[in-house]
mmCIF file of C-alpha atoms in Angstrom:
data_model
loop_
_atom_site.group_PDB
_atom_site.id
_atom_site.type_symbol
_atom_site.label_atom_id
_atom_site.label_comp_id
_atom_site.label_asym_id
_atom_site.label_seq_id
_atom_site.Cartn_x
_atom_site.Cartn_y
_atom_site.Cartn_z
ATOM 1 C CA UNK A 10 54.120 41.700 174.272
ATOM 2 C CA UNK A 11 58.094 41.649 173.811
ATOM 3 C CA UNK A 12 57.289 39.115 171.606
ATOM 4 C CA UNK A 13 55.054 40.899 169.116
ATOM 5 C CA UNK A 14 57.221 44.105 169.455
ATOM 6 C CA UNK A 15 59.873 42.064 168.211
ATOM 7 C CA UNK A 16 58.528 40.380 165.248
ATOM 8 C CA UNK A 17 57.403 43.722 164.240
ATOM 9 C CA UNK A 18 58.364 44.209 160.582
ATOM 10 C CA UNK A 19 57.639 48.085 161.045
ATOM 11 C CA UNK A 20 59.866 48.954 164.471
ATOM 12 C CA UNK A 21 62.466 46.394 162.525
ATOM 13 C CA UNK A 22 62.700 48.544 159.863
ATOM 14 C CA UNK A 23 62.395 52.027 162.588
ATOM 15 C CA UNK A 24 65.709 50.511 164.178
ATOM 16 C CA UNK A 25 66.992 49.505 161.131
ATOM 17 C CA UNK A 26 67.333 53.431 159.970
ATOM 18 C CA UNK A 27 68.013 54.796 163.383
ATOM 19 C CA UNK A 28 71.609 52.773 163.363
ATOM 20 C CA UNK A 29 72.171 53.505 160.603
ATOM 21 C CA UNK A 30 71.192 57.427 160.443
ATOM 22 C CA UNK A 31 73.830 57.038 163.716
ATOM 23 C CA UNK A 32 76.201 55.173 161.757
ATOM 24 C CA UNK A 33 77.394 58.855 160.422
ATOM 25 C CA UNK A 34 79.628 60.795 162.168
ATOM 26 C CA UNK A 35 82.006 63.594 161.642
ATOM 27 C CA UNK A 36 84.808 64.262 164.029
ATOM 28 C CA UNK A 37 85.737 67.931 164.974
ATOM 29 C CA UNK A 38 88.087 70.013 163.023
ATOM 30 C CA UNK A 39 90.621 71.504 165.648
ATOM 31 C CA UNK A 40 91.918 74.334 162.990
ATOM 32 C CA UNK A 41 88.524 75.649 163.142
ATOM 33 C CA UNK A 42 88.988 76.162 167.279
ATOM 34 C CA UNK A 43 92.268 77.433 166.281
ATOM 35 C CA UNK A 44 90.521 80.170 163.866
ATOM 36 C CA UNK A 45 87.916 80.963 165.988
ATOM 37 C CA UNK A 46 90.086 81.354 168.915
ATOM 38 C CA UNK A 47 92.880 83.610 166.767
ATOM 39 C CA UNK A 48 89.590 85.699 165.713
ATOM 40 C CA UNK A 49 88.559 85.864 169.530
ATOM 41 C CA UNK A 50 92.157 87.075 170.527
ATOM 42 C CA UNK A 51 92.074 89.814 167.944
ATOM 43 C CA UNK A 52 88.867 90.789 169.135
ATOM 44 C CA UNK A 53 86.774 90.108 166.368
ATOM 45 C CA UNK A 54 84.218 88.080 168.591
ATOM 46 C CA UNK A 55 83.411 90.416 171.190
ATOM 47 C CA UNK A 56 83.776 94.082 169.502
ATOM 48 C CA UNK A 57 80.489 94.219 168.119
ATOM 49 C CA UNK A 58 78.628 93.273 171.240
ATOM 50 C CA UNK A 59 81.024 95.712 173.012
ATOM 51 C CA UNK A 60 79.382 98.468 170.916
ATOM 52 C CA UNK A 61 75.747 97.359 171.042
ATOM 53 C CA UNK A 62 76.357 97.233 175.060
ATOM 54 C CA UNK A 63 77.754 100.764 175.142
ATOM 55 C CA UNK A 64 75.326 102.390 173.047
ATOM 56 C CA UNK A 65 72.350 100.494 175.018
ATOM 57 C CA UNK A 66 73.947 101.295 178.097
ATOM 58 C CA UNK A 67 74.394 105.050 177.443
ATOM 59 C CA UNK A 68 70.889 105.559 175.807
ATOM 60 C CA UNK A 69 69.695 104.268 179.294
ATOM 61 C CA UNK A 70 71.562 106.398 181.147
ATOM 62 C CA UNK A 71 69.589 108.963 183.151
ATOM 63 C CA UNK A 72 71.269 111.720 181.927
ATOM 64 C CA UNK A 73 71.128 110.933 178.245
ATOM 65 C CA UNK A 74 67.261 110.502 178.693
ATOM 66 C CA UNK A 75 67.409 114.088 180.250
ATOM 67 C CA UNK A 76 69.322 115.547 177.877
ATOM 68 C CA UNK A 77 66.835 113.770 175.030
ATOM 69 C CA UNK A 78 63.992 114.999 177.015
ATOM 70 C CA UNK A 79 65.557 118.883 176.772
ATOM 71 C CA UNK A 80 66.707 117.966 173.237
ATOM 72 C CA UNK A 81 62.948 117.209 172.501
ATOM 73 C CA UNK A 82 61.098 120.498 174.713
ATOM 74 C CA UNK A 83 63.512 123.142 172.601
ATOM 75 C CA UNK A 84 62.633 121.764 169.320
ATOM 76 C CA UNK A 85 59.110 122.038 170.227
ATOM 77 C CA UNK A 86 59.257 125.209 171.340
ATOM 78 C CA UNK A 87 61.399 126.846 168.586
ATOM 79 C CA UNK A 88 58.920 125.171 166.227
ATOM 80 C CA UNK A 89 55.640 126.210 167.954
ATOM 81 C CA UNK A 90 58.000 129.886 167.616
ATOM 82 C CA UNK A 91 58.154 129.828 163.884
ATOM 83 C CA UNK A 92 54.982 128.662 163.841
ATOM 84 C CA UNK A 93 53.379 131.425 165.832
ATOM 85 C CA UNK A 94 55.461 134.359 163.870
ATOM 86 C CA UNK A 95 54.462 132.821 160.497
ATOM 87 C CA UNK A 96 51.205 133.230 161.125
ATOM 88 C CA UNK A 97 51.376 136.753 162.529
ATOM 89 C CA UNK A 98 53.739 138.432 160.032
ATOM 90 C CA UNK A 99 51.607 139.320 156.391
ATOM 91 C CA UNK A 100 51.666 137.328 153.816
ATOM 92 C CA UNK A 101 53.576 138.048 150.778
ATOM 93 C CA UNK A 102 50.977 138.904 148.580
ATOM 94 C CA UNK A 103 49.630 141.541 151.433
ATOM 95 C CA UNK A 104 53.059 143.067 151.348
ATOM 96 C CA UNK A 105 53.068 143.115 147.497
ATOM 97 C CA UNK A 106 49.754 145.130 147.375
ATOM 98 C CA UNK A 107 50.230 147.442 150.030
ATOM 99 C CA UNK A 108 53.854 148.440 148.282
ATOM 100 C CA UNK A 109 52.371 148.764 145.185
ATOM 101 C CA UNK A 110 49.588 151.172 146.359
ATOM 102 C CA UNK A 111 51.960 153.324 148.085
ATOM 103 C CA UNK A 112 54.052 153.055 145.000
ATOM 104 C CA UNK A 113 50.942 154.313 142.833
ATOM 105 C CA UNK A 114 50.349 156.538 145.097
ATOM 106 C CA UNK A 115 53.498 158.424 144.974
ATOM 107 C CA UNK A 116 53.719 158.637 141.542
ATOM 108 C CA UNK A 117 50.308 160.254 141.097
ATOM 109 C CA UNK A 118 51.684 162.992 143.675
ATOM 110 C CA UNK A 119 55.084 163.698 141.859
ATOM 111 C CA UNK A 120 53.234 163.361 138.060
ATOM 112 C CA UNK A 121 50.343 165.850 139.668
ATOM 113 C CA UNK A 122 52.911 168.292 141.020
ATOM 114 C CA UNK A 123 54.680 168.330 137.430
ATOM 115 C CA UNK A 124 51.640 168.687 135.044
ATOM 116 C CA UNK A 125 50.815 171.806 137.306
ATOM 117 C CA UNK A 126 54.295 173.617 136.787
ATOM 118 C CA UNK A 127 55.221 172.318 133.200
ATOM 119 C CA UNK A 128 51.991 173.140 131.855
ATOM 120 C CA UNK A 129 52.671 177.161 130.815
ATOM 121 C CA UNK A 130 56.080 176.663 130.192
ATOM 122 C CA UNK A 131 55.290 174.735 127.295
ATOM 123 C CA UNK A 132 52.482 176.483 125.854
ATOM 124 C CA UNK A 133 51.736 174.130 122.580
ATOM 125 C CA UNK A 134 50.618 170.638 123.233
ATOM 126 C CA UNK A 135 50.690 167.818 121.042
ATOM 127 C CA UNK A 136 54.283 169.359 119.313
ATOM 128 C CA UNK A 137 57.747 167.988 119.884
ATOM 129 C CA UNK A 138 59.594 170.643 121.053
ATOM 130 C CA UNK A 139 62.219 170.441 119.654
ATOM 131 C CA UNK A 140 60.621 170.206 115.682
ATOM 132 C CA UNK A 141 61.808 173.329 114.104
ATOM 133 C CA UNK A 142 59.124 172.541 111.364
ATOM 134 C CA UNK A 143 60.811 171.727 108.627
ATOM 135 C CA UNK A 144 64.376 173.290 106.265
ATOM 136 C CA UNK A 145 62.385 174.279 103.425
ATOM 137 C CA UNK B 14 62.456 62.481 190.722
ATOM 138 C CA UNK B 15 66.471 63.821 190.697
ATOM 139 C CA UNK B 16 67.176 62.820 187.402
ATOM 140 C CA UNK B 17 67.334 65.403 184.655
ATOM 141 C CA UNK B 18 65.159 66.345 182.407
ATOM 142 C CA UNK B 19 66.001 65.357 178.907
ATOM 143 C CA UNK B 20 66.581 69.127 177.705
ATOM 144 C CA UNK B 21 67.058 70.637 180.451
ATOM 145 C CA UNK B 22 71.170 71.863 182.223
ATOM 146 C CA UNK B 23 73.486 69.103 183.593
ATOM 147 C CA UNK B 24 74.751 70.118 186.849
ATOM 148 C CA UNK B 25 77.512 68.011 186.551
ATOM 149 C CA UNK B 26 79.028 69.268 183.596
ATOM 150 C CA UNK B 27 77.074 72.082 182.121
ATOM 151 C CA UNK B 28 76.893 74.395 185.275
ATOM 152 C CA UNK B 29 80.347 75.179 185.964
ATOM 153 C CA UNK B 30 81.457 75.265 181.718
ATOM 154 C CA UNK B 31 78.857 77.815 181.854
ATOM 155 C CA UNK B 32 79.636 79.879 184.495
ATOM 156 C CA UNK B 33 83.165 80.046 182.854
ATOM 157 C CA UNK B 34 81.575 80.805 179.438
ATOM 158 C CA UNK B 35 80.229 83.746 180.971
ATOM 159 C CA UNK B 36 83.460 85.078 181.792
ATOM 160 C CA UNK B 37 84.095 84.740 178.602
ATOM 161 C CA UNK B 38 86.849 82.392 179.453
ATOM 162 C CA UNK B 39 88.760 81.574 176.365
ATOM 163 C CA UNK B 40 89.714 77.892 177.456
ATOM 164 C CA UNK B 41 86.538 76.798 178.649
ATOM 165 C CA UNK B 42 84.940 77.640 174.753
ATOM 166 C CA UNK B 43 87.860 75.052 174.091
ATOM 167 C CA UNK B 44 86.675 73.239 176.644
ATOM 168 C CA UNK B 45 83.056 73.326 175.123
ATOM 169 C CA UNK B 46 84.219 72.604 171.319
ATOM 170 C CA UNK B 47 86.021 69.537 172.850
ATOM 171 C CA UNK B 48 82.721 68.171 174.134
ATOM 172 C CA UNK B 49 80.360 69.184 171.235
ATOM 173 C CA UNK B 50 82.442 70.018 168.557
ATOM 174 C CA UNK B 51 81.796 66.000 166.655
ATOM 175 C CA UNK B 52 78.036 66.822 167.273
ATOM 176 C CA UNK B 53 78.350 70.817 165.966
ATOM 177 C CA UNK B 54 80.375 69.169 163.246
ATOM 178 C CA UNK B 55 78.291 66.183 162.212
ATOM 179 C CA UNK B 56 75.288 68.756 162.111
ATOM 180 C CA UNK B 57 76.703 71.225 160.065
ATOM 181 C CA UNK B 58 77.883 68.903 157.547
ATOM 182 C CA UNK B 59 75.316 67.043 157.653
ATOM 183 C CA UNK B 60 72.866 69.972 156.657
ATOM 184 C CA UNK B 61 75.500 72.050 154.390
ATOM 185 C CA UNK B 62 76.060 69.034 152.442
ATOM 186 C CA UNK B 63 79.837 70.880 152.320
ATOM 187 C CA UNK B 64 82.683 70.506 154.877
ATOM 188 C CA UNK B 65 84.548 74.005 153.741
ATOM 189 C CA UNK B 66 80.894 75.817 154.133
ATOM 190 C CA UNK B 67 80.117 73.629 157.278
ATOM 191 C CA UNK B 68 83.763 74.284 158.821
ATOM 192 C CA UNK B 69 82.849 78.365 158.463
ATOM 193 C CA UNK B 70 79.244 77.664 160.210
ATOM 194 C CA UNK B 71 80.929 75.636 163.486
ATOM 195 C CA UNK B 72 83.482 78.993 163.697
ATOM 196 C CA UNK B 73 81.040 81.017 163.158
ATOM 197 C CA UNK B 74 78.773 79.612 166.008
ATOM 198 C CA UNK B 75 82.052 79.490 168.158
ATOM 199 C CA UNK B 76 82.721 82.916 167.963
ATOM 200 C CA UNK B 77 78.425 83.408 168.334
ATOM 201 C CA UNK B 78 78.913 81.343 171.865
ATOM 202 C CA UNK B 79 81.439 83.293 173.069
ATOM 203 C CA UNK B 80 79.409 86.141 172.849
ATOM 204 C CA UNK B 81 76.182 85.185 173.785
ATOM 205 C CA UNK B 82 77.126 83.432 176.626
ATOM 206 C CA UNK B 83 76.825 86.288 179.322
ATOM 207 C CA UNK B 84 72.624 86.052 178.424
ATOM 208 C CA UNK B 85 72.370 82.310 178.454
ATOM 209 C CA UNK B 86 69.824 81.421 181.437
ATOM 210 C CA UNK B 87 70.194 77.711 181.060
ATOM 211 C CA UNK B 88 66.775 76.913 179.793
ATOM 212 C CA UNK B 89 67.622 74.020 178.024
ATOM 213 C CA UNK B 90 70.742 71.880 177.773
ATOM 214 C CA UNK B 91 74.151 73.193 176.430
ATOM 215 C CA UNK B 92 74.415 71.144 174.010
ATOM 216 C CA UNK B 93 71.283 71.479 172.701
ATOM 217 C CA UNK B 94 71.885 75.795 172.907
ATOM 218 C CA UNK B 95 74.743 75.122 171.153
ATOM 219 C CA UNK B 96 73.413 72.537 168.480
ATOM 220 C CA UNK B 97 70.357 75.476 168.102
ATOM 221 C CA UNK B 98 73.765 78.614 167.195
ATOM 222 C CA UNK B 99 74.811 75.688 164.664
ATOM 223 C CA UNK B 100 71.762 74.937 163.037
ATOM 224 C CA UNK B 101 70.105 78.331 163.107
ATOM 225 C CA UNK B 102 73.527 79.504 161.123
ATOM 226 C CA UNK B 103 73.040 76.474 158.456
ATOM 227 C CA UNK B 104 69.470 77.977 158.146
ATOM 228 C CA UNK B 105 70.705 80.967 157.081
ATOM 229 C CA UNK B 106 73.023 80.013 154.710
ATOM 230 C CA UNK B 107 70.965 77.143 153.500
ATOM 231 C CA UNK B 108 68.797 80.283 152.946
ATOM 232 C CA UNK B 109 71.540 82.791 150.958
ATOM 233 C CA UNK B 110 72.237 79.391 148.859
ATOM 234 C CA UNK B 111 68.636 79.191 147.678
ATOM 235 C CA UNK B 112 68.989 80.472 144.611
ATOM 236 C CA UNK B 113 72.498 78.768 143.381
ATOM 237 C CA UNK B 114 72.113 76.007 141.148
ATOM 238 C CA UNK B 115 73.453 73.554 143.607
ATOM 239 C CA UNK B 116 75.728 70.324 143.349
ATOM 240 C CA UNK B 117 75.119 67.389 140.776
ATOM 241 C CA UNK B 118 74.090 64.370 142.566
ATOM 242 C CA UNK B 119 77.413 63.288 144.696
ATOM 243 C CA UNK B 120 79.165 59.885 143.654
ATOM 244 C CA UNK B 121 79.519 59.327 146.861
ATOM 245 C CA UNK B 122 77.795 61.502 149.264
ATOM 246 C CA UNK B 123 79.496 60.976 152.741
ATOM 247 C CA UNK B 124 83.323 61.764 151.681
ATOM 248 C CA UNK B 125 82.499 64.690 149.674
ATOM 249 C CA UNK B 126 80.219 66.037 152.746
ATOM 250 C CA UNK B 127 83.254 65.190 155.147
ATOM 251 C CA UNK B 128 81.262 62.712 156.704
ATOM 252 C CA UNK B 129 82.189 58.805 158.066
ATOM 253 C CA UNK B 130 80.931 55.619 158.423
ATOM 254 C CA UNK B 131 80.646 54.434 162.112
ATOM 255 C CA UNK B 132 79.451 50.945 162.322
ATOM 256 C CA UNK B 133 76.945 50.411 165.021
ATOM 257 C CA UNK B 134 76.856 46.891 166.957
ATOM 258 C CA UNK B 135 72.976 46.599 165.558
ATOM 259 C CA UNK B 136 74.435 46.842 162.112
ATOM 260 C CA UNK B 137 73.204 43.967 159.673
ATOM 261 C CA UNK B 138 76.475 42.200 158.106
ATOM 262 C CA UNK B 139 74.342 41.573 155.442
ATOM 263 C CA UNK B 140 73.951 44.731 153.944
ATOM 264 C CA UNK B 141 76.565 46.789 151.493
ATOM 265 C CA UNK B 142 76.034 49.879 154.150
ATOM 266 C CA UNK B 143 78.280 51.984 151.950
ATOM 267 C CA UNK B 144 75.711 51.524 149.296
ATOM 268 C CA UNK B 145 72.991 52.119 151.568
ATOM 269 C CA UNK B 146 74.131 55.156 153.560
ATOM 270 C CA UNK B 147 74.714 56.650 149.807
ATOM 271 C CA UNK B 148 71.950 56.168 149.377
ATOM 272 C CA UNK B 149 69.951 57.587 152.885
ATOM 273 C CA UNK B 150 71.841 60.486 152.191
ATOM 274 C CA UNK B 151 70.869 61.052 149.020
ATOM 275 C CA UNK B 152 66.929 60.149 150.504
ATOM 276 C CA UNK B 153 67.914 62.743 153.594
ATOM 277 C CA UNK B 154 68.119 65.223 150.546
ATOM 278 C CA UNK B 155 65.272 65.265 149.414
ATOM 279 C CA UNK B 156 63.282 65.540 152.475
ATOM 280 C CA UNK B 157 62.221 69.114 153.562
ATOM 281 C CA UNK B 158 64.875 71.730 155.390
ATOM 282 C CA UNK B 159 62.473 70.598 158.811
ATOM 283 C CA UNK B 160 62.384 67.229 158.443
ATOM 284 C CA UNK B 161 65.712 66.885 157.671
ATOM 285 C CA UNK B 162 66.552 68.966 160.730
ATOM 286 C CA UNK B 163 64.475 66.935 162.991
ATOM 287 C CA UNK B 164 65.885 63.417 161.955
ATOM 288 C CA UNK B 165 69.605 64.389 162.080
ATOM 289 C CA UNK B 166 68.517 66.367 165.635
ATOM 290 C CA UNK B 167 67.372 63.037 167.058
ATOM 291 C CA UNK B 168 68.564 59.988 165.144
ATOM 292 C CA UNK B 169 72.133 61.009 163.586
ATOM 293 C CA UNK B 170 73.417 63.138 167.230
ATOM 294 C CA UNK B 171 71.139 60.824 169.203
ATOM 295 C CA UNK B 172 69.344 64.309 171.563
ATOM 296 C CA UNK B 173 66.379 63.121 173.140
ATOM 297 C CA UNK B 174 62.655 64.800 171.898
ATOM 298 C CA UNK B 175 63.217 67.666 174.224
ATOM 299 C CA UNK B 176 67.066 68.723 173.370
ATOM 300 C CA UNK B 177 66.552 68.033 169.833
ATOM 301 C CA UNK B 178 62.980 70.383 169.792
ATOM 302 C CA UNK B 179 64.800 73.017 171.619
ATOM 303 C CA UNK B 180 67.564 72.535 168.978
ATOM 304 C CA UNK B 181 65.568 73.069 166.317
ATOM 305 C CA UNK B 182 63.332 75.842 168.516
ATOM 306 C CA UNK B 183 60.017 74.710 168.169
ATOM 307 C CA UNK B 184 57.849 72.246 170.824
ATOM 308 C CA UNK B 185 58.430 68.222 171.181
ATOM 309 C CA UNK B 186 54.936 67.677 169.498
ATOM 310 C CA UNK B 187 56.166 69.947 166.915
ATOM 311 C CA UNK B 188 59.441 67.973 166.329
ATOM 312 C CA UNK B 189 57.398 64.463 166.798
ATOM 313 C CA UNK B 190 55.531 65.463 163.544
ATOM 314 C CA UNK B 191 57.956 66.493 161.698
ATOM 315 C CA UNK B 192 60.694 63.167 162.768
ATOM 316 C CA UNK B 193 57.775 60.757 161.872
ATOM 317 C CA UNK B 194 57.047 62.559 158.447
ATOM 318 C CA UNK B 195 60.531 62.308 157.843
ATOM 319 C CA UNK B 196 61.305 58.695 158.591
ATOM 320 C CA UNK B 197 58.312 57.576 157.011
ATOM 321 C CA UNK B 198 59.135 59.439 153.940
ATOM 322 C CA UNK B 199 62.998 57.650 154.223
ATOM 323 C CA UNK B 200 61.702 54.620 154.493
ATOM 324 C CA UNK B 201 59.617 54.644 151.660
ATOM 325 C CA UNK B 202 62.582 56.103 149.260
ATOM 326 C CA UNK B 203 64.580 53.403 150.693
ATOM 327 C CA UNK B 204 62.295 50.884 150.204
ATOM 328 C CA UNK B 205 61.590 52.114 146.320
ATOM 329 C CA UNK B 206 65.213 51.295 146.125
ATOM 330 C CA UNK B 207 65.047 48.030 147.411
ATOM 331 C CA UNK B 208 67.804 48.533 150.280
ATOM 332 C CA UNK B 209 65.990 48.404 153.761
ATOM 333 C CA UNK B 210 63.980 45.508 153.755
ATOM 334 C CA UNK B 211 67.153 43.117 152.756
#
C-alpha cells in the first residue's frame, strides 16, 4: 500500500506544493504591536465599544424602558386629543358660510333701515344731487 | 479520547491568554501577537499582496482583539479566532480595492509582498525555488478570493481542516472543496509552466 502511495505521481506532486506553499513565511513586525499598543493606551481601541456598551446598557435599563413606555402613552394620547377636537370643531368652509350669511344678513338690515328714512328726504330719483343742471 | 480537537481551545496555552485577554490585559495581547503575529502576518501579506496595507490589517485586528475579547466563548482555537479578525479585515479591504486598477505583474512577487523564502527539509535541490515560488505566487493570484483563502489557511500557516474552516468561517466540507479546487487549479498553472513536474 505504502508502496503505491509512494510511487504516486499525483500525492508527489500534492507534497510537492504543500512545502513549498509552506516554504513562505513572513515574520512579525514589532512596530505594528508598538502602534497598536500606543493606540490602545490612548484609548482609541476600547472607546467605541465603551459607548456601544453604555448606550445598550442604559436602553435596557428598567427605568429607561419606563420612561419610553410613558414617552410612548402621552404621545398617543395627545394625538388621539387632536385627533378627537379636529373632528369636532367645523370645518373651515362651514365657518366661511355661516359668516358670510350673517354678514348678508346684516347688511340687508342696515341697507333696509336706510332706504326707509332716505327715501323722502330725497324726493327725485335717478338725479345726482348735487347737478345744478347746467350754467347756461 | 483527551487529545484536542483540531479547532477547538488549547488548555495549555489558550485558556489562561484568554482569560487575561478578557481583562483586557495589555501584555497578554503582546503576549498573543508574540505567538501569532508570523501567522497574522504571513496571512495578511499573503492576501494584500502589500506589506504597508497588510501591516495596517494585523493593527487593525490587534486593536479588534482587544476589544472583542470580553465575548469570545472559545468555540474554536485562538489562533484560528484570531487568523478569522485578520482575514475577515483583508476581505474588506480586498473589497474597497475592487475597483483600483491594481499592481502590474510583480518582478518578483515575494519581496515586494514582504514575504520570505523558508526552505523546507522536503525541498527538491533540484529546482530554482525562487523561480518557482514566483511563480506559485503569481498562480495563487489568479485563483479566486476563496480558494486562495483556503490554501494559504491550510498549506502556507499549516491549521488543520477544522482551524483553517473556522478561519475562513464556513464548514470543513466547505473548505475541503474549495482547498482541492484550488490546488488542482495550481497545479495545473504550474504545470503549463513547466515547473512542478521537474
Amino acid at each position: 500500500m505504502n508502496e503505491i502511495e509512494d510511487q504516486d505521481p499525483l500525492a508527489d506532486e500534492d507534497r510537492r506544493l504543500s512545502a513549498l506553499l509552506r516554504g513562505v513565511q513572513a515574520e512579525a513586525n514589532p512596530a505594528v504591536w508598538m502602534r497598536a499598543r500606543t493606540r490602545l493606551e490612548a484609548g482609541h481601541g476600547a472607546a467605541p465599544a465603551r459607548r456601544l456598551d453604555g448606550l445598550l446598557h442604559w436602553l435596557t435599563r428598567p427605568v429607561a424602558m419606563a420612561a419610553a413606555a410613558a414617552v410612548l402613552v402621552v404621545s398617543l394620547g395627545t394625538g388621539v386629543r387632536i385627533l378627537s377636537s379636529v373632528v369636532d370643531s367645523p370645518t373651515l368652509e362651514s365657518v366661511a358660510t355661516t359668516d358670510a350669511t350673517s354678514l348678508i344678513e346684516s347688511l340687508l338690515e342696515s341697507g333696509t333701515a336706510t332706504n326707509s328714512t332716505e327715501s323722502p328726504a330725497t324726493g327725485s330719483e335717478g338725479t345726482a344731487p348735487g347737478d345744478s343742471g347746467g350754467t347756461s | 479520547m483527551d487529545e484536542p480537537r483540531g479547532g477547538a481551545l488549547d488548555p495549555q496555552t489558550d485558556v489562561p491568554l484568554i482569560e487575561r485577554l478578557r481583562r483586557r490585559d495589555l501584555e497578554a495581547l503582546g503576549e498573543l501577537f508574540r505567538l501569532h503575529g508570523a501567522a497574522m502576518t504571513t496571512l495578511a501579506r499573503s492576501l494584500l499582496r502589500d506589506p504597508d496595507q497588510a501591516d495596517d490589517a494585523v493593527e487593525e485586528a490587534l486593536l479588534r482583539i482587544h476589544r472583542a475579547a470580553p465575548g469570545f466563548r472559545g468555540a474554536s482555537s485562538l489562533k484560528s479566532w484570531v487568523l478569522q479578525i485578520v482575514a475577515n479585515l483583508c476581505r474588506d479591504q480586498l473589497r474597497r480595492r475592487r475597483f483600483d486598477g491594481g499592481r502590474p505583474e510583480d518582478l518578483d512577487p515575494l519581496a515586494t509582498r514582504g514575504l520570505s523564502v523558508n526552505p523546507g527539509p522536503e525541498w527538491d535541490a533540484r529546482l530554482d525555488h525562487e523561480k518557482l515560488l514566483a511563480q506559485l505566487e503569481r498562480a495563487i493570484d489568479r485563483l479566486t478570493e476563496e480558494q486562495r483563502e483556503a490554501v494559504l489557511l491550510r498549506d502556507r500557516l499549516g491549521l488543520t481542516y477544522e482551524e483553517a474552516a473556522q478561519a475562513a468561517g464556513v464548514t470543513v466540507e466547505v473548505l475541503k472543496a474549495r482547498l482541492f479546487r484550488g490546488r488542482q487549479a495550481l497545479k495545473q498553472m504550474l504545470r503549463g509552466s513547466g515547473e512542478v513536474e521537474a
